[in-house]
Structures are given as C-alpha cells and as structure tokens.
Short mmCIF file of C-alpha atoms (C1' of nucleotides) in Angstrom, two decimals:
data_model
loop_
_atom_site.label_atom_id
_atom_site.label_comp_id
_atom_site.label_asym_id
_atom_site.label_seq_id
_atom_site.Cartn_x
_atom_site.Cartn_y
_atom_site.Cartn_z
CA MET A 1121 -29.16 16.80 17.40
CA THR A 1122 -31.06 16.58 14.17
CA THR A 1123 -32.56 13.34 13.02
CA GLN A 1124 -31.04 12.02 9.84
CA PRO A 1125 -33.01 9.91 7.41
CA LEU A 1126 -32.51 6.27 8.16
CA THR A 1127 -33.96 3.33 6.35
CA ILE A 1128 -34.95 0.17 8.07
CA ARG A 1129 -34.90 -2.73 5.67
CA SER A 1130 -37.90 -4.95 5.37
CA TRP A 1131 -37.57 -7.58 8.00
CA PRO A 1132 -37.15 -10.14 9.33
CA ARG A 1133 -33.92 -10.87 7.55
CA ALA A 1134 -31.46 -13.68 8.13
CA ILE A 1135 -27.93 -12.36 8.21
CA LEU A 1136 -24.94 -14.59 8.77
CA HIS A 1137 -21.57 -13.44 9.99
CA LEU A 1138 -18.58 -15.68 9.66
CA ASP A 1139 -15.26 -15.16 11.38
CA ALA A 1140 -12.33 -17.50 10.80
CA ASP A 1141 -10.67 -18.74 14.00
CA ALA A 1142 -7.09 -17.53 14.53
CA PHE A 1143 -7.01 -17.17 10.78
CA PHE A 1144 -3.30 -16.67 10.05
CA ALA A 1145 -2.22 -19.39 12.43
CA SER A 1146 -4.91 -21.75 11.15
CA CYS A 1147 -3.74 -21.26 7.57
CA GLU A 1148 -0.21 -22.14 8.63
CA GLN A 1149 -1.49 -25.30 10.29
CA ALA A 1150 -3.53 -26.19 7.24
CA VAL A 1151 -0.54 -25.78 4.94
CA HIS A 1152 1.89 -27.49 7.33
CA PRO A 1153 0.07 -30.44 8.88
CA GLU A 1154 2.99 -31.10 11.21
CA LEU A 1155 2.02 -27.89 13.02
CA ARG A 1156 -1.44 -29.10 13.91
CA GLY A 1157 -1.96 -29.40 17.62
CA ARG A 1158 1.08 -27.24 18.28
CA PRO A 1159 1.21 -23.64 19.47
CA VAL A 1160 1.79 -21.58 16.32
CA ILE A 1161 2.54 -17.88 16.22
CA THR A 1162 2.69 -15.61 13.17
CA GLY A 1163 4.37 -12.23 13.11
CA LYS A 1164 8.01 -13.19 13.24
CA GLU A 1165 8.94 -10.30 10.94
CA ARG A 1166 7.52 -7.74 13.32
CA GLY A 1167 8.73 -9.16 16.58
CA ILE A 1168 5.25 -9.29 18.05
CA VAL A 1169 2.40 -11.76 17.83
CA ALA A 1170 0.12 -11.09 14.85
CA ALA A 1171 -1.93 -14.24 15.32
CA ALA A 1172 -1.77 -17.13 17.77
CA SER A 1173 -3.25 -20.59 17.31
CA TYR A 1174 -5.64 -21.82 19.98
CA GLU A 1175 -2.91 -24.06 21.37
CA ALA A 1176 -0.83 -20.92 21.91
CA LYS A 1177 -3.76 -18.95 23.27
CA ALA A 1178 -4.32 -21.70 25.79
CA LYS A 1179 -0.90 -20.92 27.19
CA GLY A 1180 -1.82 -17.30 27.65
CA ILE A 1181 -0.39 -15.82 24.49
CA THR A 1182 -2.36 -12.97 23.01
CA ARG A 1183 -1.95 -10.65 20.09
CA GLY A 1184 0.74 -8.02 20.47
CA VAL A 1185 2.90 -9.91 22.94
CA SER A 1186 6.58 -9.62 22.11
CA LEU A 1187 8.22 -12.70 20.71
CA TYR A 1188 10.82 -12.45 23.43
CA ASP A 1189 8.05 -13.00 25.98
CA VAL A 1190 6.53 -15.74 23.85
CA LYS A 1191 9.69 -17.76 24.15
CA LYS A 1192 9.60 -17.42 27.91
CA ILE A 1193 5.91 -18.28 28.29
CA CYS A 1194 5.83 -21.00 25.70
CA PRO A 1195 9.26 -22.28 24.67
CA ASP A 1196 7.86 -24.87 22.27
CA ALA A 1197 5.93 -22.31 20.23
CA VAL A 1198 6.53 -22.38 16.50
CA ILE A 1199 7.08 -18.84 15.29
CA VAL A 1200 6.70 -18.08 11.60
CA PRO A 1201 6.65 -14.90 9.54
CA SER A 1202 3.27 -13.76 8.24
CA ASP A 1203 2.68 -15.08 4.75
CA TYR A 1204 -0.03 -12.80 3.41
CA GLU A 1205 -0.12 -14.34 -0.01
CA THR A 1206 -1.10 -17.70 1.37
CA TYR A 1207 -3.68 -16.17 3.70
CA SER A 1208 -5.18 -14.27 0.79
CA LEU A 1209 -5.55 -17.50 -1.15
CA PHE A 1210 -7.37 -19.13 1.73
CA SER A 1211 -9.53 -16.06 1.98
CA VAL A 1212 -10.48 -16.15 -1.69
CA ARG A 1213 -11.37 -19.82 -1.49
CA MET A 1214 -13.40 -19.27 1.64
CA PHE A 1215 -15.50 -16.60 -0.09
CA GLU A 1216 -15.93 -18.89 -3.09
CA ILE A 1217 -17.37 -21.56 -0.85
CA LEU A 1218 -19.79 -19.08 0.70
CA ARG A 1219 -21.02 -18.01 -2.72
CA ARG A 1220 -22.11 -21.56 -3.40
CA PHE A 1221 -24.69 -21.02 -0.71
CA SER A 1222 -25.82 -17.49 -1.51
CA PRO A 1223 -24.86 -14.87 -4.05
CA ASP A 1224 -25.16 -12.19 -1.37
CA VAL A 1225 -21.70 -12.42 0.17
CA GLU A 1226 -19.87 -9.43 1.57
CA GLU A 1227 -16.11 -9.83 1.86
CA TYR A 1228 -15.76 -7.75 4.95
CA SER A 1229 -12.10 -8.40 5.66
CA ILE A 1230 -9.52 -11.05 4.92
CA ASP A 1231 -11.08 -13.40 7.47
CA GLU A 1232 -14.66 -12.20 7.86
CA ALA A 1233 -17.77 -12.29 5.73
CA PHE A 1234 -21.44 -11.43 5.91
CA VAL A 1235 -23.97 -13.50 3.99
CA ASP A 1236 -27.62 -12.65 3.48
CA LEU A 1237 -29.51 -15.92 3.87
CA THR A 1238 -32.97 -14.42 3.75
CA GLY A 1239 -35.31 -16.71 1.86
CA LEU A 1240 -32.88 -19.58 1.39
CA ARG A 1241 -34.57 -22.08 3.71
CA ARG A 1242 -36.81 -23.33 0.95
CA SER A 1243 -34.06 -24.18 -1.51
CA PHE A 1244 -31.98 -25.85 1.20
CA HIS A 1245 -34.94 -27.70 2.73
CA GLY A 1246 -33.93 -26.77 6.21
CA PRO A 1247 -33.54 -24.05 8.78
CA TYR A 1248 -30.88 -21.34 8.69
CA GLY A 1249 -28.87 -23.14 11.32
CA MET A 1250 -28.50 -26.09 9.00
CA ILE A 1251 -27.27 -23.92 6.16
CA ALA A 1252 -24.74 -22.30 8.47
CA LYS A 1253 -23.55 -25.67 9.66
CA LYS A 1254 -23.06 -26.90 6.11
CA MET A 1255 -20.96 -23.85 5.37
CA GLN A 1256 -18.78 -24.55 8.36
CA GLU A 1257 -18.37 -28.16 7.39
CA THR A 1258 -17.53 -27.37 3.79
CA ILE A 1259 -14.89 -24.88 4.81
CA GLY A 1260 -13.48 -27.32 7.31
CA THR A 1261 -13.28 -30.14 4.79
CA GLU A 1262 -11.96 -28.18 1.85
CA LEU A 1263 -9.68 -25.71 3.56
CA GLY A 1264 -8.81 -27.42 6.82
CA ILE A 1265 -9.61 -24.42 8.98
CA THR A 1266 -12.40 -23.74 11.43
CA VAL A 1267 -14.74 -20.77 11.44
CA SER A 1268 -17.23 -19.34 13.90
CA VAL A 1269 -20.64 -18.30 12.72
CA GLY A 1270 -23.52 -16.20 13.95
CA VAL A 1271 -26.96 -15.91 12.41
CA SER A 1272 -29.51 -13.33 13.36
CA LEU A 1273 -31.78 -10.54 12.19
CA SER A 1274 -29.10 -7.93 11.54
CA LYS A 1275 -25.40 -7.56 10.95
CA VAL A 1276 -24.72 -6.25 14.42
CA LEU A 1277 -26.55 -9.18 16.02
CA ALA A 1278 -24.90 -11.70 13.69
CA LYS A 1279 -21.54 -10.34 14.76
CA ILE A 1280 -22.43 -10.80 18.38
CA GLY A 1281 -23.42 -14.35 17.52
CA SER A 1282 -20.17 -15.26 15.79
CA LYS A 1283 -18.17 -13.92 18.71
CA HIS A 1284 -20.31 -15.63 21.29
CA ASN A 1285 -18.77 -19.05 20.99
CA LYS A 1286 -15.28 -19.31 19.56
CA PRO A 1287 -13.66 -21.32 18.09
CA HIS A 1288 -15.84 -23.37 15.76
CA GLY A 1289 -19.02 -21.94 17.25
CA LEU A 1290 -22.43 -21.68 15.70
CA THR A 1291 -24.82 -19.29 17.39
CA LEU A 1292 -28.32 -18.47 16.28
CA ILE A 1293 -29.97 -15.47 17.82
CA PRO A 1294 -33.69 -15.46 17.01
CA GLY A 1295 -35.66 -12.35 17.83
CA ARG A 1296 -37.14 -13.75 20.99
CA ASP A 1297 -33.70 -14.52 22.42
CA ILE A 1298 -31.95 -11.26 21.65
CA HIS A 1299 -32.11 -10.09 25.27
CA LEU A 1300 -30.32 -13.23 26.45
CA TYR A 1301 -27.26 -12.32 24.42
CA LEU A 1302 -27.29 -8.63 25.20
CA GLU A 1303 -27.83 -8.65 28.91
CA LYS A 1304 -24.30 -9.66 29.86
CA LEU A 1305 -22.57 -7.98 26.96
CA PRO A 1306 -20.72 -4.76 27.82
CA VAL A 1307 -21.93 -2.08 25.42
CA GLU A 1308 -18.42 -1.38 24.11
CA LYS A 1309 -18.27 -4.94 22.76
CA VAL A 1310 -20.95 -4.03 20.26
CA TRP A 1311 -19.64 -3.50 16.72
CA GLY A 1312 -19.36 0.23 16.16
CA ILE A 1313 -19.37 1.32 19.78
CA GLY A 1314 -15.94 2.29 20.94
CA PRO A 1315 -14.48 3.38 24.26
CA ASN A 1316 -15.54 6.97 23.77
CA THR A 1317 -19.18 6.28 23.18
CA ALA A 1318 -19.19 3.68 25.94
CA ALA A 1319 -17.91 6.32 28.35
CA PHE A 1320 -20.62 8.71 27.21
CA LEU A 1321 -23.34 6.09 27.64
CA ARG A 1322 -22.06 5.24 31.08
CA LYS A 1323 -23.03 8.73 32.22
CA PHE A 1324 -26.63 7.69 31.59
CA GLY A 1325 -26.19 4.43 33.47
CA ILE A 1326 -25.91 2.36 30.32
CA ILE A 1327 -23.40 -0.43 30.84
CA THR A 1328 -24.71 -3.38 28.90
CA ALA A 1329 -25.83 -3.78 25.31
CA LEU A 1330 -29.29 -4.64 26.57
CA GLN A 1331 -29.59 -1.41 28.53
CA PHE A 1332 -28.67 0.46 25.37
CA ALA A 1333 -31.10 -1.49 23.21
CA LYS A 1334 -33.91 -0.88 25.70
CA LYS A 1335 -33.56 2.90 25.69
CA ASP A 1336 -36.50 4.62 24.05
CA GLU A 1337 -36.19 6.23 20.66
CA GLN A 1338 -36.51 9.78 22.00
CA PHE A 1339 -33.42 9.31 24.09
CA ILE A 1340 -31.45 7.84 21.23
CA GLN A 1341 -32.40 10.59 18.83
CA LYS A 1342 -31.72 13.31 21.32
CA HIS A 1343 -28.28 12.22 22.40
CA LEU A 1344 -26.72 10.11 19.66
CA SER A 1345 -25.67 10.64 16.07
CA LYS A 1346 -26.69 8.61 13.09
CA PRO A 1347 -24.26 5.68 13.38
CA TYR A 1348 -25.42 4.93 16.92
CA GLN A 1349 -29.07 5.29 16.01
CA GLU A 1350 -28.43 2.67 13.37
CA ILE A 1351 -26.72 0.35 15.82
CA TRP A 1352 -29.64 0.79 18.19
CA HIS A 1353 -32.08 -0.38 15.52
CA GLU A 1354 -29.85 -3.30 14.59
CA LEU A 1355 -29.61 -4.42 18.20
CA ASN A 1356 -33.38 -4.46 18.32
CA GLY A 1357 -33.52 -6.79 15.35
CA ARG A 1358 -34.33 -4.16 12.75
CA SER A 1359 -31.83 -4.48 9.93
CA VAL A 1360 -30.45 -1.22 8.55
CA TYR A 1361 -27.04 -2.29 7.26
CA PRO A 1362 -27.28 -4.08 3.94
CA VAL A 1363 -24.95 -6.89 2.94
CA VAL A 1364 -22.76 -5.21 0.35
CA THR A 1365 -21.99 -7.62 -2.44
CA GLU A 1366 -19.95 -5.45 -4.77
CA SER A 1367 -16.25 -5.81 -4.26
CA LYS A 1368 -14.31 -2.72 -3.43
CA SER A 1369 -13.46 -0.91 -6.60
CA SER A 1370 -12.50 2.54 -5.46
CA TYR A 1371 -10.94 4.52 -2.66
CA GLN A 1372 -11.45 7.83 -0.93
CA SER A 1373 -7.82 7.90 0.06
CA ILE A 1374 -4.71 5.83 -0.29
CA SER A 1375 -2.02 5.90 2.35
CA LYS A 1376 1.37 4.35 2.77
CA THR A 1377 3.36 4.50 5.97
CA LYS A 1378 6.52 2.87 7.09
CA THR A 1379 7.98 2.47 10.53
CA PHE A 1380 11.68 1.83 10.76
CA THR A 1381 13.92 0.72 13.55
CA PRO A 1382 16.11 2.08 14.80
CA PRO A 1383 14.79 5.64 14.46
CA SER A 1384 16.83 7.78 12.14
CA GLY A 1385 18.11 11.34 12.20
CA ASP A 1386 19.53 11.05 8.71
CA GLU A 1387 17.66 13.49 6.52
CA THR A 1388 18.44 11.68 3.28
CA PHE A 1389 17.27 8.38 4.67
CA VAL A 1390 14.07 9.79 6.14
CA PHE A 1391 13.19 11.58 2.92
CA ALA A 1392 13.90 8.43 0.96
CA GLN A 1393 11.39 6.58 3.12
CA LEU A 1394 8.81 9.25 2.39
CA SER A 1395 9.67 9.13 -1.27
CA LYS A 1396 9.11 5.40 -1.32
CA ASN A 1397 5.78 5.83 0.46
CA LEU A 1398 4.81 8.22 -2.28
CA GLU A 1399 5.82 5.87 -5.06
CA ASN A 1400 3.89 2.99 -3.54
CA ALA A 1401 0.81 5.12 -2.97
CA CYS A 1402 0.97 6.31 -6.58
CA ILE A 1403 1.32 2.76 -7.87
CA LYS A 1404 -1.83 1.79 -6.05
CA ALA A 1405 -3.66 4.89 -7.24
CA ARG A 1406 -2.76 4.14 -10.84
CA ARG A 1407 -3.84 0.55 -10.43
CA TYR A 1408 -7.29 1.83 -9.52
CA LYS A 1409 -7.15 4.54 -12.19
CA LEU A 1410 -7.35 7.31 -9.63
CA SER A 1411 -5.64 10.66 -9.38
CA ALA A 1412 -5.07 12.66 -6.23
CA THR A 1413 -6.01 16.26 -5.63
CA ARG A 1414 -4.39 16.36 -2.22
CA LEU A 1415 -1.17 15.13 -0.82
CA ILE A 1416 -0.57 14.70 2.89
CA LEU A 1417 2.79 13.86 4.34
CA PHE A 1418 3.76 13.28 7.91
CA LEU A 1419 6.69 12.32 10.06
CA ARG A 1420 6.60 10.69 13.44
CA THR A 1421 9.43 11.18 15.86
CA GLN A 1422 10.84 8.75 18.31
CA GLU A 1423 8.69 10.44 20.96
CA PHE A 1424 5.56 9.90 18.86
CA ARG A 1425 5.22 13.55 18.07
CA ASP A 1426 3.74 13.93 14.66
CA ALA A 1427 4.31 16.70 12.21
CA GLY A 1428 2.42 16.86 8.98
CA LEU A 1429 1.46 18.96 6.05
CA GLU A 1430 -1.39 18.86 3.62
CA MET A 1431 -1.11 20.19 0.11
CA LYS A 1432 -3.79 20.93 -2.43
CA LEU A 1433 -2.64 20.14 -5.90
CA SER A 1434 -3.44 22.40 -8.79
CA ARG A 1435 -4.08 19.36 -10.97
CA PRO A 1436 -4.98 15.77 -10.10
CA THR A 1437 -2.11 13.37 -10.58
CA ALA A 1438 -0.85 9.92 -9.68
CA TYR A 1439 2.69 10.42 -10.90
CA PRO A 1440 5.50 10.76 -8.38
CA ILE A 1441 7.38 12.97 -10.81
CA ASP A 1442 4.69 15.63 -10.32
CA LEU A 1443 4.76 15.23 -6.60
CA PHE A 1444 8.41 15.05 -5.67
CA LYS A 1445 8.87 18.78 -5.65
CA PRO A 1446 5.91 19.48 -3.35
CA LEU A 1447 6.96 16.49 -1.27
CA ARG A 1448 10.47 17.86 -0.92
CA GLU A 1449 9.22 21.33 -0.03
CA GLY A 1450 6.74 20.00 2.45
CA PHE A 1451 9.36 17.76 3.94
CA GLU A 1452 11.73 20.66 4.44
CA GLN A 1453 9.04 22.56 6.27
CA ILE A 1454 8.37 19.86 8.81
CA TYR A 1455 11.72 18.13 9.11
CA ARG A 1456 13.68 19.11 12.19
CA ALA A 1457 17.38 18.46 12.13
CA GLY A 1458 18.40 16.75 15.31
CA SER A 1459 15.10 14.92 15.74
CA ARG A 1460 15.05 11.20 15.36
CA TYR A 1461 12.23 9.81 13.28
CA ARG A 1462 10.62 6.40 13.46
CA GLN A 1463 7.94 6.65 10.80
CA THR A 1464 7.02 8.45 7.60
CA GLY A 1465 3.73 8.48 5.81
CA VAL A 1466 1.99 9.74 2.73
CA VAL A 1467 -1.72 10.00 2.02
CA LEU A 1468 -3.20 10.62 -1.40
CA SER A 1469 -6.69 11.99 -0.94
CA GLY A 1470 -9.35 13.81 -2.83
CA LEU A 1471 -9.10 10.98 -5.32
CA VAL A 1472 -10.87 11.40 -8.62
CA PRO A 1473 -11.18 8.97 -11.51
CA GLU A 1474 -8.27 9.27 -13.90
CA GLU A 1475 -10.37 9.87 -16.98
CA THR A 1476 -12.15 12.92 -15.60
CA VAL A 1477 -8.88 14.75 -15.24
CA GLN A 1478 -9.00 17.91 -17.26
CA TYR A 1479 -6.05 19.95 -18.26
CA THR A 1480 -5.93 23.67 -17.87
CA LEU A 1481 -4.56 26.05 -20.43
CA PHE A 1482 -1.33 26.21 -18.53
CA ASP A 1483 -0.60 22.53 -18.38
CA ASP A 1484 2.03 21.15 -20.65
CA THR A 1485 -0.06 18.38 -22.14
CA ALA A 1486 2.74 16.94 -24.21
CA LYS A 1487 4.85 16.49 -21.10
CA ILE A 1488 1.98 14.95 -19.18
CA GLU A 1489 1.36 12.46 -21.97
CA LYS A 1490 4.99 11.53 -21.94
CA PHE A 1491 4.96 10.81 -18.21
CA SER A 1492 1.81 8.84 -18.61
CA LYS A 1493 3.62 6.59 -21.05
CA ILE A 1494 6.68 6.26 -18.89
CA TYR A 1495 4.65 5.27 -15.87
CA SER A 1496 2.54 2.70 -17.64
CA ALA A 1497 5.78 1.13 -18.74
CA VAL A 1498 7.04 1.24 -15.15
CA ASP A 1499 3.81 -0.36 -13.94
CA LYS A 1500 4.17 -3.12 -16.48
CA VAL A 1501 7.74 -3.85 -15.50
CA SER A 1502 6.77 -3.94 -11.83
CA GLU A 1503 3.91 -6.27 -12.55
CA LYS A 1504 6.16 -8.64 -14.38
CA PHE A 1505 9.28 -8.57 -12.29
CA GLY A 1506 8.07 -7.55 -8.87
CA LYS A 1507 6.93 -4.48 -7.12
CA TYR A 1508 10.21 -2.72 -6.54
CA THR A 1509 12.02 -3.30 -9.76
CA VAL A 1510 12.00 0.32 -10.86
CA TYR A 1511 12.61 3.19 -8.46
CA HIS A 1512 13.05 6.86 -8.43
CA ALA A 1513 16.54 7.73 -7.40
CA SER A 1514 15.30 9.66 -4.38
CA SER A 1515 13.89 6.43 -2.92
CA LEU A 1516 17.15 4.61 -3.27
CA PRO A 1517 18.68 5.40 0.11
CA THR A 1518 16.00 3.24 1.75
CA LYS A 1519 17.73 0.24 0.24
CA LEU A 1520 20.72 0.80 2.41
CA GLN A 1521 18.77 -0.31 5.42
CA THR A 1522 15.99 -2.47 4.11
CA GLN A 1523 18.05 -4.82 2.02
CA HIS A 1524 19.20 -6.96 4.88
CA GLU A 1525 15.74 -7.09 6.42
CA GLY A 1526 14.87 -9.44 3.63
CA GLU A 1527 12.75 -6.81 1.85
CA ARG A 1528 9.59 -8.52 2.78
CA GLY A 1529 7.54 -6.09 0.79
CA ASP A 1530 4.11 -4.84 1.60
CA ALA A 1531 1.14 -6.92 2.52
CA PRO A 1532 -1.11 -7.67 -0.41
CA GLN A 1533 -3.59 -4.92 -1.05
CA ARG A 1534 -6.38 -6.61 0.76
CA LYS A 1535 -8.33 -4.89 3.39
CA GLY A 1536 -8.12 -5.96 6.93
CA GLU A 1537 -6.02 -8.07 9.11
CA LEU A 1538 -6.65 -8.97 12.65
CA PHE A 1539 -5.58 -5.72 14.15
CA LYS A 1540 -7.50 -4.00 16.85
CA GLY A 1541 -6.07 -0.51 16.90
CA GLU A 1542 -6.13 1.88 19.74
CA ASN A 1543 -6.68 5.45 18.61
CA LYS A 1544 -4.20 5.17 15.86
CA ARG A 1545 -3.09 8.30 14.20
CA GLN A 1546 -3.08 11.38 16.27
CA ARG A 1547 -4.53 14.31 14.44
CA LEU A 1548 -1.87 16.44 13.04
CA GLY A 1549 -3.53 19.82 12.85
CA LEU A 1550 -2.25 20.02 9.34
CA PRO A 1551 -1.48 23.29 7.70
CA VAL A 1552 -2.81 23.27 4.16
CA LEU A 1553 -0.75 24.48 1.28
CA LYS A 1554 -1.68 25.03 -2.33
CA VAL A 1555 0.92 23.82 -4.73
CA LYS A 1556 1.32 23.90 -8.46
CA VAL A 1557 2.19 20.61 -10.08
"C1'" DT B 969 -0.32 -3.38 25.02
"C1'" DC B 970 4.91 2.04 25.00
"C1'" DT B 971 3.16 1.94 19.60
"C1'" DG B 972 1.24 -1.68 12.40
"C1'" DG B 973 -0.71 -0.26 8.47
"C1'" DG B 974 -4.40 0.29 6.33
"C1'" DG B 975 -9.32 2.39 5.78
"C1'" DT B 976 -14.52 4.60 6.39
"C1'" DC B 977 -18.31 7.65 7.66
"C1'" DC B 978 -20.35 11.57 10.15
"C1'" DT B 979 -20.88 16.33 11.91
"C1'" DA B 980 -20.25 21.08 13.16
"C1'" DG B 981 -18.91 25.26 11.66
"C1'" DG B 982 -17.07 28.52 8.38
"C1'" DA B 983 -17.07 30.61 3.69
"C1'" DC B 984 -19.72 32.27 0.29
"C1'" DC B 985 -23.91 33.45 -2.18
"C1'" DC B 986 -28.61 35.41 -2.89
"C1'" DT C 679 -24.56 51.05 6.94
"C1'" DC C 680 -27.47 47.77 9.70
"C1'" DT C 681 -30.32 43.72 9.94
"C1'" DG C 682 -32.23 39.22 8.75
"C1'" DG C 683 -33.08 34.69 6.49
"C1'" DG C 684 -31.82 30.76 3.77
"C1'" DG C 685 -29.08 27.75 0.93
"C1'" DT C 686 -24.78 25.14 -0.60
"C1'" DC C 687 -20.21 23.65 -0.42
"C1'" DC C 688 -16.08 22.53 1.92
"C1'" DT C 689 -13.18 21.36 5.67
"C1'" DA C 690 -11.20 19.70 10.05
"C1'" DG C 691 -11.56 16.56 13.23
"C1'" DG C 692 -13.85 12.80 15.86
"C1'" DA C 693 -14.84 8.05 16.23
"C1'" DC C 694 -14.61 3.56 14.76
"C1'" DC C 695 -13.28 -0.67 12.06
"C1'" DC C 696 -10.01 -4.90 10.75
#
DNA sequence: TCTGGGGTCCTAGGACCC
DNA sequence: TCTGGGGTCCTAGGACCC
C-alpha cells in the first residue's frame, strides 16, 4: 500500500465536540414544557422510534423500536411526529451560541458541532474546560436542552470525549490521559472505523482503540489506507482533521428516494414515484445552481432486490423535462411486471456549476432558454406557496396514495439526523447508458 | 434492528496516450 | 510485430458517516 501525503497540523490544538442529548426529543420537551420529565418519542410518522428522551431510554426504548412495541414497554410514552422545522431552528440557534465563543465552528450535523478553541484561554481568562462549561450552560439557559461535550487534541479524541459521559457530560482528554479513555474502548467505536475495518484489525489482535493507537507507524502504513492512517494520528493526539468553518455550498451528488407501503406492482404508480424523486432532486440541484451530467435511477423490490441504471447525459441539465425521456426508457429497462416495489430512487451526479454549462452546436438554445424561464417561474411559485404546488403530470399518480398520509413533505435540506445506518444501499452493478438530452 | 434518507472520500484497475 | 516504460484520466465499488 502506498503512503499518501498526510499533513499533521501544528499541535497541540484544543478541539471541542458537542453533541446534543436526544436532540429531537429534547426539542419537543423544550417547546412543550408539559412533556418535561416524561418519556417522549419522536418518529410517529414512520412507525418507529427516531429519537427517545432519556426518560424513555430509561425504560429500555432505543432507536428503531416499533411504536407498537413502545406502547407495550412504556404505555405512558408520548409519541409525536418528527418536526424537522423546529429542530432546525434549535440547531441554528445552537450554532449561533457557539459562534459567540469562537468563530471556528463546524456545523457537522443537525445536532453536532466541532469548535476549535485553540488559543482562546487567554481571552476567556480560564482553562478550556471552563469555556466548554459556559457553552453548555448558555445552551441550557437559552434553549432549554442539554448537550454533551468533549475537549481534546483532535476531532477523533474530542468525539470520544463527548460520547464518554452522556447526557450533559463534559469530558476533557488531555494528552497524558489519552490511554485511559482508549484502553476500554472497542476499536469499532472510534469515529471512522466501521465493522469491516474492526474485523480486519481483529486478525492482528487489535480489539481496543488503545491497541490500535499503540501500533507502530510501519504497521499502519503497510496495512491501512489513508483514512485509517489519519485516524491513527488523531488517536495519538496529532490533529490532522481541520475544523471546517465554511458552510456546505455544493454537492457531489443529490439523491432522492422514497419508500412506500404497501409495496406496489402498479407500473404507473411506481413510475410516478420515480418521477417525483426526479423533480425533487432537480429542484434541489437548481437551488444550488448545479447541473447533472449523470442520472441514476433504481427500484427496490419487496424482497430488497435492487435494480438500477446509470445514464450519462450528453449535456448537463437540472430540468426534469430533459430527463423524463431517459428516465422513462431507463425505467422500462429495469421494471419487471409482476414484481412488487417498495422504493424508488434517483441520483443526480457528476454535478457541475450551472454557469459553466456549454451548449454544443446541436443544442436548441432557444428551447433551453425557454425551459430555463419556465423552471425559474416554477421554483418561485414553489418557494412562495410550498414545495409541491407545481408538478409534472407524470408525478401526479403519487398523489393518489400520499394525500391521505398527510403529505408530510421532505425533511428540510439539512444534513444529518440521528441515524446510524447499517450498510445502506447495496451496490447495484449499474449498467451505464449514454443518452442524448 | 427484517430495512430511512441523505451524503462523503478513497483506491484499484482499465483505457488511452506518448 | 514484439517489447517496455511512464503518465493521466475515469470509473466502479468499498467503507463510513449522521
């Protein structure tokens, strides 16, 4: 394995990681004081637990448990639908509070942040632990939720710290104490090390994070790729991951998927779902002024067998009108009559900035301009009156089923949630097609 | 967890070129 | 035709995250 260049940042640094406790449930309790002290569950719309308050956790409820079981285990639980808009507001305010302490705040997910505290002791006239504690207190006072915090020499160690003592924990891991926190920590609990790498490391007798951290550099370079070499440095207190302050402004890919119950064998309905995925993905792409050069579509059957297709587009676009024909053709190639489908999905990838799009001699520029005008009008209408005001007719059959679900709409376009996925999307072994748009 | 819905980065290997 | 070396770009797929 070749050694990749890897920069270790000047150290020691003081990195803080903050993780809100049972975030969704805590927000509900903050907004509805009568729920404080009671077991609160969010996720009503999905039928499984998205987040559980600590009162609910105390009764043995964990994420993913079906609400049917919740009622058996904990009959007095208050079950509410997830209200992403409210959670996003709490999130924004939480990050604002953090920025009062340091400009170097990374919004890592809706309920997590990294803050670079290096050098701030002087202006705060106190140690890093005091700064962290003030942050916790401010958030508690102003937002009415609790957060857990870790402070250490690197992001990976700070994460271990914030997880060490939940809820409302504050854990400092100075360099001399690192081994105390790693020696009992299974290596797969380390941020960035998953079950696969843990299984690999086990073959070398590495079970704990400390055993991994103690391995010599030759071993690490010989057997592990760059991401794990980086984690190894971070565990040893050498910071390589910077705190990224810039907010996310672009995407490599944009995907939209939708699971529906019960599964459907109705071709029109299934295609309509796909069509709606495409429209939503395009809306997001246009919002970020991006155009796609590839379109991936896939269908998942009741038996979790995926079929998919990838298409290379002759011209970048973010307009469904350009993509419906390829979508239809691709769909016909992978759709099997008689199968029952539970999910459709669309991925726009190979995204390029809108303005760099160049037309070829063969493109009908007048037509393209016209569509560009139509869609900016559509985007404006949607902005003003709600996301699904204007549809393509091919997406309409989805309404037949979704209307009575309450049309809860998509989650806000914020990254993250509290999901811990197992290996999510099986690889599709996609055939690639070139299509003219 | 018998099953959400989003994302990212890295690497090996092939295609193609000189 | 065979042989050899070296570079770049692109892609599929793996692994991981919230």
